[in-house]
Amino acid sequence: MTPMRRPSTRKPRAEKEPRQTYLRFRCSLRERALVETRAASVDMRLSDYLRAAALHGEIRSKADKHAVRALAGFTGELGRLGGLLKLWLSERRGDGAAAIEVDRVLGQISATITRMDEEMERL
């Protein structure tokens, strides 16, 4: 059995405008190294980086996508912790959950919210 492949987020070839021309400009070796470093820092090829900078002015790092995935993980964690809290409170309705256990879960939820806030600040 072959593993399933992720669907591509790129446009199909038929929709892409052909790139038939080159754009050249002069720069110093230091400037070239700086531009290459910046392109690498956002995980882009040099030509893609220069095109995005010239046409859009804003460069979106792939690191931003990783941060969004991390935030999605945090929301999953909050859902899991909230479910545990609900389970404790519903199953032990007569005698209640131990206060220390409820405090521990609430502390975990609070810590996860803090981590989410910190991650969002980085964006």
XYZ file of N, CA and C in Angstrom:
369
model
N 0.849 -1.171 0.000
C 0.000 0.000 0.000
C 0.896 1.237 0.000
N 0.608 2.198 -0.861
C 1.408 3.417 -0.927
C 0.870 4.438 0.055
N 1.769 5.218 0.675
C 1.310 6.220 1.634
C 0.538 7.328 0.928
N -0.419 7.921 1.644
C -1.204 9.010 1.070
C -0.356 10.276 1.029
N -0.488 11.017 -0.051
C 0.249 12.261 -0.211
C -0.635 13.423 0.188
N 0.000 14.452 0.740
C -0.722 15.662 1.078
C -1.098 16.405 -0.190
N -2.277 16.997 -0.234
C -2.630 17.788 -1.409
C -1.737 19.024 -1.496
N -1.365 19.374 -2.704
C -0.492 20.524 -2.920
C -1.269 21.820 -2.766
N -0.615 22.851 -2.243
C -1.237 24.163 -2.128
C -0.859 25.055 -3.294
N -0.025 24.545 -4.181
C 0.386 25.320 -5.348
C -0.690 25.289 -6.421
N -0.679 26.341 -7.261
C -1.615 26.387 -8.379
C -1.249 25.307 -9.386
N -2.258 24.725 -10.046
C -1.939 23.793 -11.125
C -1.176 24.511 -12.226
N -0.345 23.803 -12.961
C 0.497 24.413 -13.992
C -0.299 25.233 -15.001
N -1.489 24.783 -15.356
C -2.282 25.486 -16.361
C -2.650 26.899 -15.908
N -2.794 27.109 -14.589
C -3.190 28.416 -14.072
C -2.005 29.353 -13.875
N -0.794 28.841 -13.880
C 0.372 29.678 -13.660
C 0.718 30.473 -14.902
N 1.056 31.716 -14.678
C 1.521 32.556 -15.776
C 2.973 32.188 -16.059
N 3.311 31.929 -17.312
C 4.693 31.520 -17.594
C 5.677 32.658 -17.304
N 6.772 32.300 -16.719
C 7.825 33.282 -16.418
C 8.881 33.158 -17.508
N 8.855 34.113 -18.420
C 9.680 34.011 -19.612
C 10.825 35.010 -19.654
N 10.916 35.891 -18.699
C 11.932 36.926 -18.776
C 12.721 37.010 -17.478
N 13.919 37.538 -17.574
C 14.786 37.710 -16.411
C 14.831 39.177 -16.038
N 14.984 39.424 -14.787
C 15.166 40.774 -14.277
C 16.521 40.796 -13.597
N 17.386 41.721 -14.006
C 18.724 41.775 -13.428
C 18.964 43.140 -12.819
N 19.757 43.150 -11.771
C 20.185 44.409 -11.179
C 21.527 44.189 -10.508
N 22.232 45.278 -10.312
C 23.548 45.195 -9.694
C 23.429 45.444 -8.195
N 24.260 44.732 -7.452
C 24.345 44.942 -6.013
C 25.737 44.525 -5.564
N 26.093 44.921 -4.369
C 27.405 44.547 -3.845
C 27.350 43.104 -3.335
N 28.518 42.538 -3.098
C 28.579 41.182 -2.543
C 27.923 41.140 -1.168
N 28.119 42.186 -0.403
C 27.532 42.264 0.939
C 26.007 42.305 0.833
N 25.483 43.109 -0.092
C 24.037 43.202 -0.274
C 23.461 41.862 -0.723
N 24.156 41.202 -1.636
C 23.678 39.901 -2.110
C 23.621 38.904 -0.954
N 24.677 38.887 -0.145
C 24.708 37.967 0.995
C 23.570 38.274 1.966
N 23.293 39.549 2.167
C 22.215 39.940 3.074
C 20.855 39.492 2.531
N 20.628 39.699 1.244
C 19.354 39.284 0.635
C 19.220 37.765 0.686
N 20.284 37.044 0.396
C 20.237 35.579 0.459
C 19.956 35.097 1.871
N 20.549 35.759 2.857
C 20.316 35.399 4.262
C 18.861 35.630 4.640
N 18.317 36.762 4.202
C 16.907 37.054 4.510
C 15.975 36.060 3.825
N 16.269 35.703 2.601
C 15.439 34.719 1.897
C 15.488 33.375 2.622
N 16.668 32.975 3.034
C 16.808 31.704 3.754
C 16.088 31.748 5.097
N 16.082 32.915 5.745
C 15.459 33.016 7.068
C 13.950 32.816 7.016
N 13.339 33.058 5.862
C 11.904 32.823 5.713
C 11.638 31.594 4.852
N 12.702 30.802 4.635
C 12.603 29.526 3.924
C 12.051 29.701 2.508
N 12.623 30.704 1.783
C 12.208 30.958 0.411
C 13.410 30.916 -0.517
N 13.148 30.538 -1.761
C 14.199 30.642 -2.770
C 14.439 32.122 -3.033
N 15.648 32.448 -3.474
C 16.023 33.838 -3.699
C 15.072 34.515 -4.687
N 14.774 33.875 -5.803
C 13.892 34.505 -6.799
C 12.483 34.727 -6.238
N 11.969 33.767 -5.476
C 10.642 33.927 -4.878
C 10.637 35.065 -3.862
N 11.704 35.156 -3.089
C 11.814 36.215 -2.089
C 11.840 37.588 -2.766
N 12.676 37.753 -3.783
C 12.788 39.041 -4.472
C 11.470 39.415 -5.155
N 10.808 38.444 -5.769
C 9.526 38.699 -6.421
C 8.495 39.145 -5.391
N 8.415 38.448 -4.268
C 7.443 38.796 -3.230
C 7.737 40.177 -2.654
N 9.008 40.484 -2.435
C 9.368 41.787 -1.881
C 9.030 42.907 -2.862
N 9.283 42.683 -4.135
C 9.041 43.720 -5.134
C 7.543 43.908 -5.420
N 6.798 42.829 -5.473
C 5.392 42.927 -5.862
C 4.439 43.125 -4.695
N 4.779 42.581 -3.551
C 3.843 42.598 -2.424
C 4.340 43.414 -1.245
N 5.624 43.599 -1.136
C 6.191 44.391 -0.048
C 6.241 43.692 1.292
N 5.463 42.649 1.462
C 5.432 41.927 2.739
C 5.834 40.482 2.493
N 6.762 40.012 3.290
C 7.235 38.642 3.164
C 6.647 37.846 4.319
N 5.947 36.799 3.992
C 5.370 35.929 5.014
C 6.274 34.728 5.213
N 6.754 34.591 6.397
C 7.646 33.493 6.720
C 6.870 32.196 6.861
N 7.514 31.106 6.494
C 6.900 29.801 6.728
C 6.836 29.530 8.229
N 7.654 30.257 8.990
C 7.598 30.121 10.444
C 6.227 30.538 10.962
N 5.580 31.508 10.286
C 4.237 31.912 10.681
C 3.267 30.737 10.578
N 3.429 29.930 9.539
C 2.570 28.765 9.376
C 2.805 27.770 10.507
N 4.060 27.641 10.921
C 4.371 26.738 12.037
C 3.733 27.263 13.325
N 3.737 28.577 13.504
C 3.130 29.157 14.700
C 1.630 28.916 14.705
N 1.001 29.025 13.552
C -0.447 28.774 13.471
C -0.741 27.323 13.826
N 0.105 26.408 13.334
C -0.083 24.992 13.693
C 0.085 24.786 15.200
N 1.053 25.507 15.786
C 1.263 25.391 17.231
C 0.038 25.893 17.983
N -0.545 26.995 17.517
C -1.754 27.519 18.161
C -2.908 26.525 18.034
N -3.008 25.866 16.902
C -4.059 24.858 16.732
C -3.853 23.726 17.734
N -2.601 23.373 17.993
C -2.311 22.350 18.995
C -2.724 22.785 20.385
N -2.521 24.072 20.674
C -2.920 24.599 21.981
C -4.436 24.522 22.156
N -5.197 24.841 21.104
C -6.647 24.777 21.239
C -7.101 23.336 21.454
N -6.427 22.386 20.800
C -6.736 20.979 21.040
C -6.458 20.584 22.478
N -5.349 21.077 23.004
C -4.985 20.799 24.401
C -6.016 21.398 25.358
N -6.464 22.610 25.076
C -7.491 23.227 25.918
C -8.787 22.413 25.883
N -9.158 21.932 24.700
C -10.358 21.100 24.595
C -10.225 19.826 25.402
N -9.039 19.212 25.344
C -8.800 17.978 26.103
C -8.901 18.240 27.607
N -8.261 19.319 28.071
C -8.289 19.634 29.497
C -9.701 20.003 29.960
N -10.423 20.753 29.118
C -11.810 21.101 29.457
C -12.682 19.852 29.533
N -12.443 18.899 28.628
C -13.198 17.646 28.659
C -12.923 16.846 29.920
N -11.654 16.825 30.332
C -11.312 16.127 31.583
C -12.004 16.772 32.776
N -11.997 18.085 32.804
C -12.637 18.800 33.904
C -14.137 18.503 33.929
N -14.764 18.529 32.770
C -16.194 18.237 32.680
C -16.482 16.809 33.140
N -15.633 15.862 32.730
C -15.811 14.474 33.127
C -15.719 14.315 34.641
N -14.706 14.947 35.234
C -14.553 14.868 36.688
C -15.779 15.423 37.398
N -16.230 16.570 36.949
C -17.341 17.220 37.636
C -18.652 16.463 37.437
N -18.838 15.825 36.257
C -20.092 15.114 36.020
C -20.103 13.734 36.673
N -18.954 13.040 36.686
C -18.916 11.701 37.277
C -18.916 11.741 38.791
N -18.394 12.773 39.349
C -18.309 12.872 40.807
C -19.264 13.931 41.343
N -20.398 14.064 40.663
C -21.327 15.127 41.039
C -21.724 15.036 42.512
N -21.961 13.839 43.018
C -22.382 13.685 44.410
C -21.300 14.078 45.394
N -20.079 13.611 45.164
C -19.030 13.919 46.133
C -18.043 14.968 45.601
N -18.179 15.300 44.342
C -17.329 16.347 43.771
C -15.909 15.860 43.545
N -15.232 16.488 42.640
C -13.830 16.168 42.382
C -12.999 16.785 43.486
N -11.859 16.161 43.731
C -10.966 16.711 44.750
C -10.548 18.111 44.315
N -10.587 19.032 45.246
C -10.277 20.425 44.938
C -8.882 20.573 44.349
N -7.951 19.767 44.845
C -6.574 19.863 44.342
C -6.484 19.422 42.880
N -7.297 18.422 42.481
C -7.318 17.957 41.098
C -7.907 19.030 40.178
N -9.009 19.640 40.618
C -9.634 20.697 39.827
C -8.670 21.870 39.690
N -8.004 22.228 40.766
C -7.025 23.323 40.722
C -5.883 22.997 39.765
N -5.448 21.741 39.737
C -4.358 21.347 38.847
C -4.773 21.500 37.388
N -5.982 21.034 37.049
C -6.456 21.140 35.667
C -6.665 22.607 35.288
N -7.241 23.377 36.191
C -7.415 24.799 35.905
C -6.065 25.490 35.713
N -5.060 25.073 36.469
C -3.706 25.609 36.299
C -3.135 25.262 34.938
N -3.383 24.024 34.485
C -2.914 23.619 33.157
C -3.618 24.422 32.064
N -4.901 24.641 32.233
C -5.646 25.434 31.253
C -5.101 26.857 31.218
N -4.876 27.422 32.378
C -4.323 28.783 32.469
C -2.944 28.869 31.834
N -2.099 27.870 32.089
C -0.756 27.858 31.499
C -0.827 27.735 29.986
N -1.757 26.944 29.480
C -1.914 26.786 28.030
C -2.384 28.086 27.403
N -3.295 28.778 28.057
C -3.758 30.077 27.555
C -2.596 31.064 27.518
N -1.756 31.046 28.541
C -0.582 31.931 28.577
C 0.352 31.610 27.417
N 0.588 30.318 27.159
C 1.443 29.925 26.033
C 0.844 30.367 24.708
N -0.473 30.265 24.582
C -1.140 30.739 23.364
C -0.945 32.233 23.182
N -1.121 33.003 24.251
C -0.934 34.445 24.184
C 0.483 34.805 23.759
N 1.459 34.104 24.327
C 2.862 34.351 23.980
C 3.122 34.034 22.516
N 2.548 32.947 22.038
C 2.746 32.535 20.644
C 2.093 33.555 19.704
N 0.928 34.044 20.061
C 0.248 35.037 19.224
C 1.029 36.348 19.200
N 1.663 36.708 20.303
C 2.481 37.929 20.341
C 3.653 37.819 19.372
N 4.187 36.610 19.217
C 5.316 36.410 18.294
C 4.891 36.638 16.851
N 3.614 36.413 16.547
C 3.135 36.612 15.172
C 3.048 38.077 14.896
